[in-house]
Short mmCIF file of C-alpha atoms in Angstrom, two decimals:
data_model
loop_
_atom_site.label_atom_id
_atom_site.label_comp_id
_atom_site.label_asym_id
_atom_site.label_seq_id
_atom_site.Cartn_x
_atom_site.Cartn_y
_atom_site.Cartn_z
CA MET E 1 0.72 19.11 -17.27
CA ALA E 2 -3.29 18.28 -17.35
CA MET E 3 -4.16 15.39 -19.35
CA ALA E 4 -7.71 15.45 -20.36
CA SER E 5 -10.40 13.23 -20.68
CA GLY E 6 -10.42 9.98 -23.54
CA ALA E 7 -7.46 7.43 -24.48
CA ILE E 8 -4.14 9.90 -24.19
CA SER E 9 -0.86 8.31 -24.45
CA LEU E 10 1.95 10.02 -22.71
CA PRO E 11 5.08 10.23 -24.38
CA ILE E 12 7.26 7.78 -22.70
CA SER E 13 11.08 7.63 -23.73
CA VAL E 14 0.08 -3.64 -8.87
CA TYR E 15 -6.72 -0.56 4.24
CA CYS E 16 -5.52 3.04 3.92
CA SER E 17 -7.66 5.67 5.35
CA SER E 18 -6.36 9.53 5.39
CA GLU E 19 -9.37 9.92 8.41
CA LYS E 20 -8.34 6.66 10.54
CA LEU E 21 -4.90 8.02 9.84
CA LYS E 22 -6.68 11.50 10.95
CA GLY E 23 -7.78 10.37 13.72
CA SER E 24 -4.09 8.82 15.18
CA SER E 25 -2.24 12.48 14.01
CA SER E 26 -5.26 13.78 16.15
CA SER E 27 -4.25 11.63 19.24
CA TYR E 28 -0.66 11.71 18.66
CA GLY E 29 -1.26 15.55 18.69
CA GLN E 30 -3.00 16.45 21.66
CA LYS E 31 -0.17 14.18 23.34
CA SER E 32 2.19 16.48 22.12
CA PHE E 33 0.42 19.24 23.29
CA ARG E 34 0.47 18.33 26.95
CA ALA E 35 3.71 16.68 26.64
CA SER E 36 5.54 19.99 25.94
CA ARG E 37 3.79 21.25 28.65
CA PHE E 38 4.88 17.99 30.66
CA PRO E 39 8.17 15.94 29.70
CA ALA E 40 7.66 14.03 32.10
CA ILE E 41 4.71 12.13 31.20
CA LYS E 42 5.69 12.15 27.63
CA ALA E 43 8.74 10.87 28.08
CA VAL E 44 6.12 7.57 30.59
CA GLN E 45 3.98 7.00 27.43
CA THR E 46 6.62 6.58 25.09
CA ARG E 47 8.21 4.24 26.93
CA HIS E 48 4.91 2.34 27.82
CA ALA E 49 3.83 2.75 24.08
CA ARG E 50 7.72 1.29 22.95
CA GLN E 51 7.02 -2.24 25.09
CA ARG E 52 5.27 -5.85 24.50
CA ARG E 53 2.91 -6.58 23.98
CA PRO E 54 1.49 -8.84 26.93
CA GLN E 55 -0.16 -10.60 23.32
CA ASN E 56 3.42 -11.78 21.94
CA VAL E 57 4.59 -15.56 22.58
CA GLU E 58 7.93 -15.36 24.21
CA GLY E 59 11.20 -15.24 22.06
CA ASP E 60 13.27 -12.71 19.79
CA PHE E 61 10.57 -10.72 17.90
CA PHE E 62 7.50 -8.70 19.11
CA VAL E 63 4.83 -6.00 18.51
CA ASP E 64 4.99 -2.92 20.61
CA HIS E 65 1.75 -1.07 21.27
CA THR E 66 2.71 1.91 18.87
CA CYS E 67 1.31 -0.71 16.05
CA ILE E 68 -1.44 0.61 14.23
CA ASP E 69 -3.07 -2.77 12.65
CA CYS E 70 -2.17 -2.20 9.70
CA ASP E 71 -1.71 -5.69 8.46
CA THR E 72 1.68 -5.36 6.79
CA CYS E 73 3.35 -8.39 8.82
CA ARG E 74 0.66 -10.22 8.66
CA TRP E 75 0.45 -10.96 5.09
CA MET E 76 4.37 -10.73 4.89
CA ALA E 77 5.13 -13.18 7.74
CA PRO E 78 2.14 -14.48 8.26
CA GLN E 79 4.20 -18.09 9.66
CA THR E 80 5.53 -15.64 12.65
CA PHE E 81 2.13 -12.32 12.94
CA THR E 82 -1.29 -13.12 13.50
CA ARG E 83 -3.72 -10.39 14.71
CA VAL E 84 -4.71 -10.65 18.39
CA ASP E 85 -6.80 -7.90 20.33
CA GLY E 86 -6.70 -5.40 17.82
CA MET E 87 -3.42 -4.99 16.43
CA SER E 88 -0.63 -7.59 15.54
CA ALA E 89 0.84 -9.70 17.74
CA VAL E 90 4.16 -12.68 17.38
CA PHE E 91 1.96 -15.90 17.70
CA LYS E 92 5.38 -18.03 16.76
CA GLN E 93 8.83 -16.99 16.58
CA PRO E 94 10.43 -18.05 13.07
CA THR E 95 12.27 -21.61 13.36
CA CYS E 96 14.29 -21.18 9.56
CA GLN E 97 16.15 -18.74 8.36
CA GLU E 98 13.50 -18.40 5.19
CA GLU E 99 10.90 -17.66 8.36
CA ARG E 100 13.20 -15.03 9.41
CA LEU E 101 14.22 -13.14 6.41
CA GLU E 102 10.53 -12.79 6.11
CA ALA E 103 10.03 -11.65 10.25
CA LEU E 104 12.58 -9.29 9.51
CA GLN E 105 11.92 -7.47 5.86
CA ALA E 106 8.51 -7.01 8.05
CA LEU E 107 10.51 -5.92 10.42
CA THR E 108 12.00 -3.41 7.86
CA SER E 109 8.51 -2.71 5.88
CA CYS E 110 6.35 -1.35 9.47
CA PRO E 111 5.42 1.80 8.69
CA THR E 112 5.48 2.81 13.27
CA GLY E 113 8.46 0.26 13.88
CA SER E 114 6.67 -1.16 16.19
CA ILE E 115 8.03 -4.56 14.86
CA ARG E 116 10.95 -5.03 17.34
CA THR E 117 13.50 -7.43 19.17
CA GLU E 118 15.17 -8.32 22.03
CA VAL E 119 18.48 -8.33 20.66
CA PRO E 120 19.61 -6.06 17.91
CA PRO E 121 19.48 -8.23 14.84
CA PRO E 122 22.48 -9.01 13.02
CA ASP E 123 21.23 -9.66 9.69
CA ILE E 124 19.22 -7.18 9.43
CA LEU E 125 20.82 -5.79 6.69
CA GLU E 126 20.42 -8.34 4.49
CA ALA E 127 16.15 -8.08 4.65
CA GLN E 128 17.29 -4.37 3.81
CA LYS E 129 19.07 -4.79 0.61
CA THR E 130 15.92 -7.76 -0.28
CA PHE E 131 14.30 -4.79 -1.66
CA PRO E 132 12.78 -4.44 -4.23
CA LEU E 133 11.61 -7.45 -3.42
CA PRO E 134 9.85 -9.42 -6.95
CA ILE E 135 6.52 -10.66 -6.57
CA ASP E 136 6.78 -13.40 -8.01
CA GLU E 137 9.33 -14.03 -11.03
CA GLN E 138 8.15 -16.76 -13.24
CA LYS E 139 4.11 -15.52 -12.72
CA LEU E 140 5.00 -11.52 -12.98
CA PRO E 141 8.66 -10.79 -13.92
CA GLY E 142 9.36 -7.17 -13.35
CA ILE E 143 7.17 -6.31 -10.67
CA TYR E 144 8.63 -6.00 -7.47
CA HIS E 145 7.06 -4.97 -3.85
CA CYS E 146 9.48 -1.26 -2.21
CA GLY E 147 9.07 -2.91 1.07
CA TYR E 148 9.39 0.36 3.69
CA HIS E 149 5.95 2.03 4.40
CA ALA E 150 5.02 4.97 5.43
CA GLU E 151 2.96 5.93 8.21
CA LYS E 152 1.97 8.77 6.25
CA SER E 153 -0.13 6.32 3.78
CA TYR E 154 -1.29 4.61 7.10
CA GLY E 155 0.96 1.45 6.21
CA ALA E 156 0.10 1.21 2.42
CA ALA E 157 2.53 -0.40 0.02
CA SER E 158 4.43 1.02 -2.98
CA TYR E 159 5.68 -2.01 -6.29
CA LEU E 160 7.39 -0.89 -8.85
CA ILE E 161 6.99 -1.74 -12.49
CA VAL E 162 10.19 -2.35 -14.25
CA HIS E 163 9.40 -1.57 -17.79
CA PRO E 164 11.32 -1.59 -21.30
CA GLU E 165 9.55 2.04 -21.68
CA GLY E 166 10.25 3.87 -18.09
CA ASN E 167 9.86 2.32 -15.27
CA ILE E 168 6.44 3.20 -12.89
CA LEU E 169 6.91 3.50 -9.06
CA VAL E 170 2.99 2.84 -7.99
CA ASP E 171 2.51 5.01 -4.86
CA SER E 172 5.24 5.93 -2.16
CA PRO E 173 7.07 3.94 -0.35
CA ARG E 174 8.89 5.48 2.79
CA TYR E 175 12.19 7.20 1.87
CA SER E 176 14.70 5.81 2.40
CA LYS E 177 18.48 6.23 1.16
CA ARG E 178 18.70 2.42 0.93
CA LEU E 179 15.86 0.70 -1.23
CA ALA E 180 16.69 4.42 -3.64
CA HIS E 181 20.12 2.71 -4.32
CA ASN E 182 18.44 -0.16 -5.08
CA ILE E 183 15.74 1.28 -7.78
CA GLU E 184 18.54 2.62 -8.40
CA MET E 185 19.97 -0.64 -9.59
CA LEU E 186 16.58 -1.89 -11.51
CA GLY E 187 17.13 1.67 -13.72
CA GLY E 188 15.17 3.85 -11.74
CA VAL E 189 11.80 5.81 -12.25
CA ARG E 190 10.11 7.75 -14.59
CA TYR E 191 7.52 7.92 -13.80
CA MET E 192 5.62 7.81 -10.06
CA PHE E 193 1.51 6.73 -10.54
CA LEU E 194 -0.32 8.06 -7.34
CA THR E 195 -3.28 6.12 -7.07
CA HIS E 196 -4.97 8.32 -4.70
CA LYS E 197 -4.06 11.21 -2.43
CA ASP E 198 -4.02 8.95 0.39
CA ASP E 199 -1.22 7.15 -0.20
CA VAL E 200 1.75 9.82 -1.59
CA ALA E 201 3.86 9.39 1.34
CA ASP E 202 7.17 10.87 0.94
CA HIS E 203 6.72 11.15 -3.28
CA LYS E 204 8.43 14.83 -3.64
CA LYS E 205 11.62 13.54 -2.16
CA TRP E 206 11.44 10.26 -4.55
CA SER E 207 10.63 13.06 -7.77
CA ASN E 208 13.84 15.03 -6.92
CA GLN E 209 15.82 11.94 -6.41
CA PHE E 210 15.09 10.00 -9.65
CA SER E 211 13.20 13.27 -11.34
CA CYS E 212 10.30 11.34 -12.26
CA ASP E 213 6.79 12.60 -13.51
CA ARG E 214 4.71 12.13 -10.65
CA ILE E 215 0.76 11.54 -11.91
CA LEU E 216 -2.10 11.48 -9.82
CA HIS E 217 -5.68 12.55 -11.25
CA SER E 218 -7.02 16.97 -10.73
CA GLY E 219 -9.93 15.57 -8.08
CA ASP E 220 -7.18 14.30 -6.02
CA VAL E 221 -4.53 17.10 -5.93
CA GLU E 222 -4.33 19.20 -2.37
CA ALA E 223 -1.36 21.36 -1.10
CA SER E 224 0.99 19.03 -0.85
CA THR E 225 0.61 18.09 -4.40
CA THR E 226 0.15 21.17 -6.11
CA ASP E 227 3.30 20.53 -7.88
CA VAL E 228 2.73 17.25 -9.46
CA GLU E 229 3.91 17.25 -12.92
CA ILE E 230 1.04 15.10 -14.65
CA LYS E 231 -2.33 16.06 -13.55
CA LEU E 232 -5.26 14.00 -14.72
CA GLU E 233 -7.61 15.49 -15.97
CA GLY E 234 -11.81 14.02 -16.74
CA SER E 235 -12.58 10.19 -16.29
CA GLY E 236 -9.79 8.89 -18.83
CA PRO E 237 -9.02 5.84 -19.74
CA TRP E 238 -5.11 7.31 -20.38
CA SER E 239 -2.71 5.13 -21.53
CA LEU E 240 1.50 4.93 -20.12
CA GLY E 241 2.83 3.18 -22.75
CA ASN E 242 1.69 0.53 -25.44
CA ASP E 243 0.37 -1.96 -22.62
CA ILE E 244 -0.12 0.81 -19.03
CA ILE E 245 -3.50 1.47 -18.50
CA LEU E 246 -4.86 4.47 -16.23
CA ILE E 247 -8.27 3.42 -15.20
CA HIS E 248 -10.24 6.34 -13.02
CA THR E 249 -12.00 4.08 -10.57
CA PRO E 250 -13.74 7.51 -8.41
CA GLY E 251 -15.34 5.96 -4.72
CA HIS E 252 -13.03 6.04 -2.02
CA THR E 253 -11.85 9.08 -2.91
CA ASP E 254 -13.28 11.33 -6.15
CA GLY E 255 -9.43 10.66 -7.43
CA SER E 256 -9.42 7.42 -7.35
CA VAL E 257 -7.81 5.33 -10.62
CA CYS E 258 -6.15 2.05 -11.08
CA LEU E 259 -3.39 0.92 -13.26
CA PHE E 260 -4.29 -1.80 -15.38
CA HIS E 261 -1.30 -4.10 -16.55
CA LYS E 262 -2.29 -4.97 -19.79
CA SER E 263 0.25 -7.60 -20.77
CA LEU E 264 0.65 -8.98 -17.63
CA GLU E 265 -2.79 -8.98 -16.41
CA ILE E 266 -2.58 -6.96 -13.29
CA MET E 267 -5.01 -4.10 -11.70
CA PHE E 268 -2.91 -2.21 -9.41
CA THR E 269 -5.83 -0.69 -7.44
CA GLY E 270 -4.88 1.64 -5.05
CA ASP E 271 -7.71 1.25 -2.09
CA HIS E 272 -9.94 1.00 -4.17
CA LEU E 273 -10.02 -2.91 -3.52
CA ALA E 274 -8.86 -5.40 -2.03
CA LEU E 275 -9.21 -8.71 -0.10
CA THR E 276 -8.48 -8.76 3.72
CA GLN E 277 -8.98 -11.76 5.59
CA SER E 278 -12.89 -12.11 5.18
CA GLY E 279 -12.73 -11.36 1.81
CA LEU E 280 -13.44 -8.75 -1.04
CA SER E 281 -13.92 -5.55 0.31
CA ILE E 282 -13.72 -1.59 -0.58
CA TYR E 283 -13.01 -0.22 3.26
CA GLU E 284 -16.49 1.51 2.93
CA MET E 285 -15.50 2.84 6.45
CA TYR E 286 -12.97 4.95 5.55
CA ASN E 287 -15.09 5.99 2.04
CA ARG E 288 -13.91 9.31 1.60
CA TYR E 289 -16.06 10.21 -1.58
CA SER E 290 -18.88 7.62 -2.33
CA VAL E 291 -19.82 3.92 -1.99
CA PRO E 292 -22.53 3.42 -3.98
CA MET E 293 -19.92 5.68 -6.62
CA GLN E 294 -16.72 3.65 -5.32
CA LEU E 295 -19.45 0.33 -6.32
CA LYS E 296 -19.94 1.26 -9.72
CA SER E 297 -16.47 1.18 -10.31
CA VAL E 298 -15.76 -2.04 -9.14
CA GLN E 299 -18.19 -2.51 -12.04
CA LYS E 300 -16.49 -1.42 -14.50
CA LEU E 301 -13.60 -3.39 -13.82
CA LEU E 302 -15.47 -6.88 -14.47
CA GLU E 303 -15.19 -5.16 -18.29
CA LEU E 304 -11.65 -5.34 -18.39
CA ASP E 305 -9.39 -8.76 -18.67
CA PHE E 306 -6.98 -9.23 -15.74
CA ARG E 307 -6.52 -12.15 -13.20
CA TRP E 308 -4.48 -10.30 -10.58
CA ILE E 309 -5.26 -7.41 -8.06
CA ILE E 310 -2.74 -5.33 -6.15
CA PRO E 311 -3.92 -4.04 -3.94
CA GLY E 312 -2.08 -0.87 -1.80
CA HIS E 313 -3.63 -2.74 1.68
CA GLY E 314 -4.92 -5.81 2.23
CA ARG E 315 -3.72 -8.94 0.23
CA LYS E 316 -2.60 -9.49 -3.36
CA VAL E 317 -5.23 -12.16 -5.33
CA GLU E 318 -4.36 -14.10 -8.38
CA PHE E 319 -7.60 -15.28 -10.03
CA LYS E 320 -7.42 -19.04 -12.03
CA ASP E 321 -8.72 -16.28 -15.35
CA CYS E 322 -10.37 -13.77 -16.19
CA GLN E 323 -14.01 -16.01 -16.09
CA GLU E 324 -12.70 -16.62 -12.40
CA LYS E 325 -12.15 -12.77 -11.44
CA ASN E 326 -16.05 -11.69 -13.27
CA SER E 327 -17.54 -14.79 -10.99
CA THR E 328 -16.16 -12.95 -8.21
CA LEU E 329 -16.99 -9.81 -8.81
CA GLU E 330 -20.23 -10.52 -9.51
CA ALA E 331 -21.00 -11.88 -5.92
CA PHE E 332 -18.97 -9.24 -4.50
CA LEU E 333 -21.59 -6.90 -5.71
CA LYS E 334 -23.94 -8.66 -5.16
CA THR E 335 -24.08 -8.58 -1.58
CA LYS E 336 -22.87 -4.83 -1.51
CA TYR E 337 -25.76 -4.22 -3.68
CA GLY E 338 -27.73 -4.98 -1.14
CA GLN E 339 -26.41 -2.81 1.77
CA PHE E 340 -26.41 0.02 -0.51
CA THR E 341 -30.38 -0.37 -2.11
CA GLN E 342 -30.06 3.72 -2.88
CA ILE E 343 -27.64 2.64 -6.32
#
């Protein structure tokens, strides 16, 4: 089904880089080729990769050498994990039940299984049962972090919007029967909205699980997504119910689209815009289409009233009000325009 540009209502009863991931996959592929000829070498490489990084403090939790620096554990459990020498590491062991739960939630969400414990955690099932995890039940009712980040999406986060007109899964988490069961208990999924082509992960498995309609801009449709049910056409915007608007924000990819939840004032930005430890970012080093166009798409967000940015990668942002959001974006754009004067 193709949806043309304009305000279209679809019927109804919230640092990914495939280039970086592609680079990782390429190196893994080379290792696999060599290992097929030299299985003993593969065994040695695997054992080394799964060893504890020396940058970890002593104790039960640790990060091994397979970390891809996706930042997931550092924003999920900042009291336990930090970045050291280009990868994550444990800088302080959990000292209370809350910190331990957050560390186990990060372990569950790690896309590469790089977070480990010296002793099998007896309470891991309790941590897994917490997903989907409410972001803020008071400020953002019905918005959940799915956890279970996928390596196929370079560790991108996925979110569930529980909505009276049909629940929406924003991007694809790693498939898990336990997560699927928990989502089913929240009403299942009517739509799977894919922000762009990098973060589609296990979309087919989730589609089969919930018989949901997948939505992706036609500019980002590739061989693995040719069978998505709804292909957005043109420049939009498109409406998905009374208070959900899809905003075309090309730049990171040709078909990047953000989801605007009007009533809760949230912009789910995918890889379009995020907060990193050093400030707002468009991840221009991983841009796959046009940095100047991406900045123009950021400027488009000045026209919309929202107070939250929930990205696929990086940290969530809460602004005091729309004025603070706009002043922050304007300052960011001014800096970036100075770097890309061709705009």
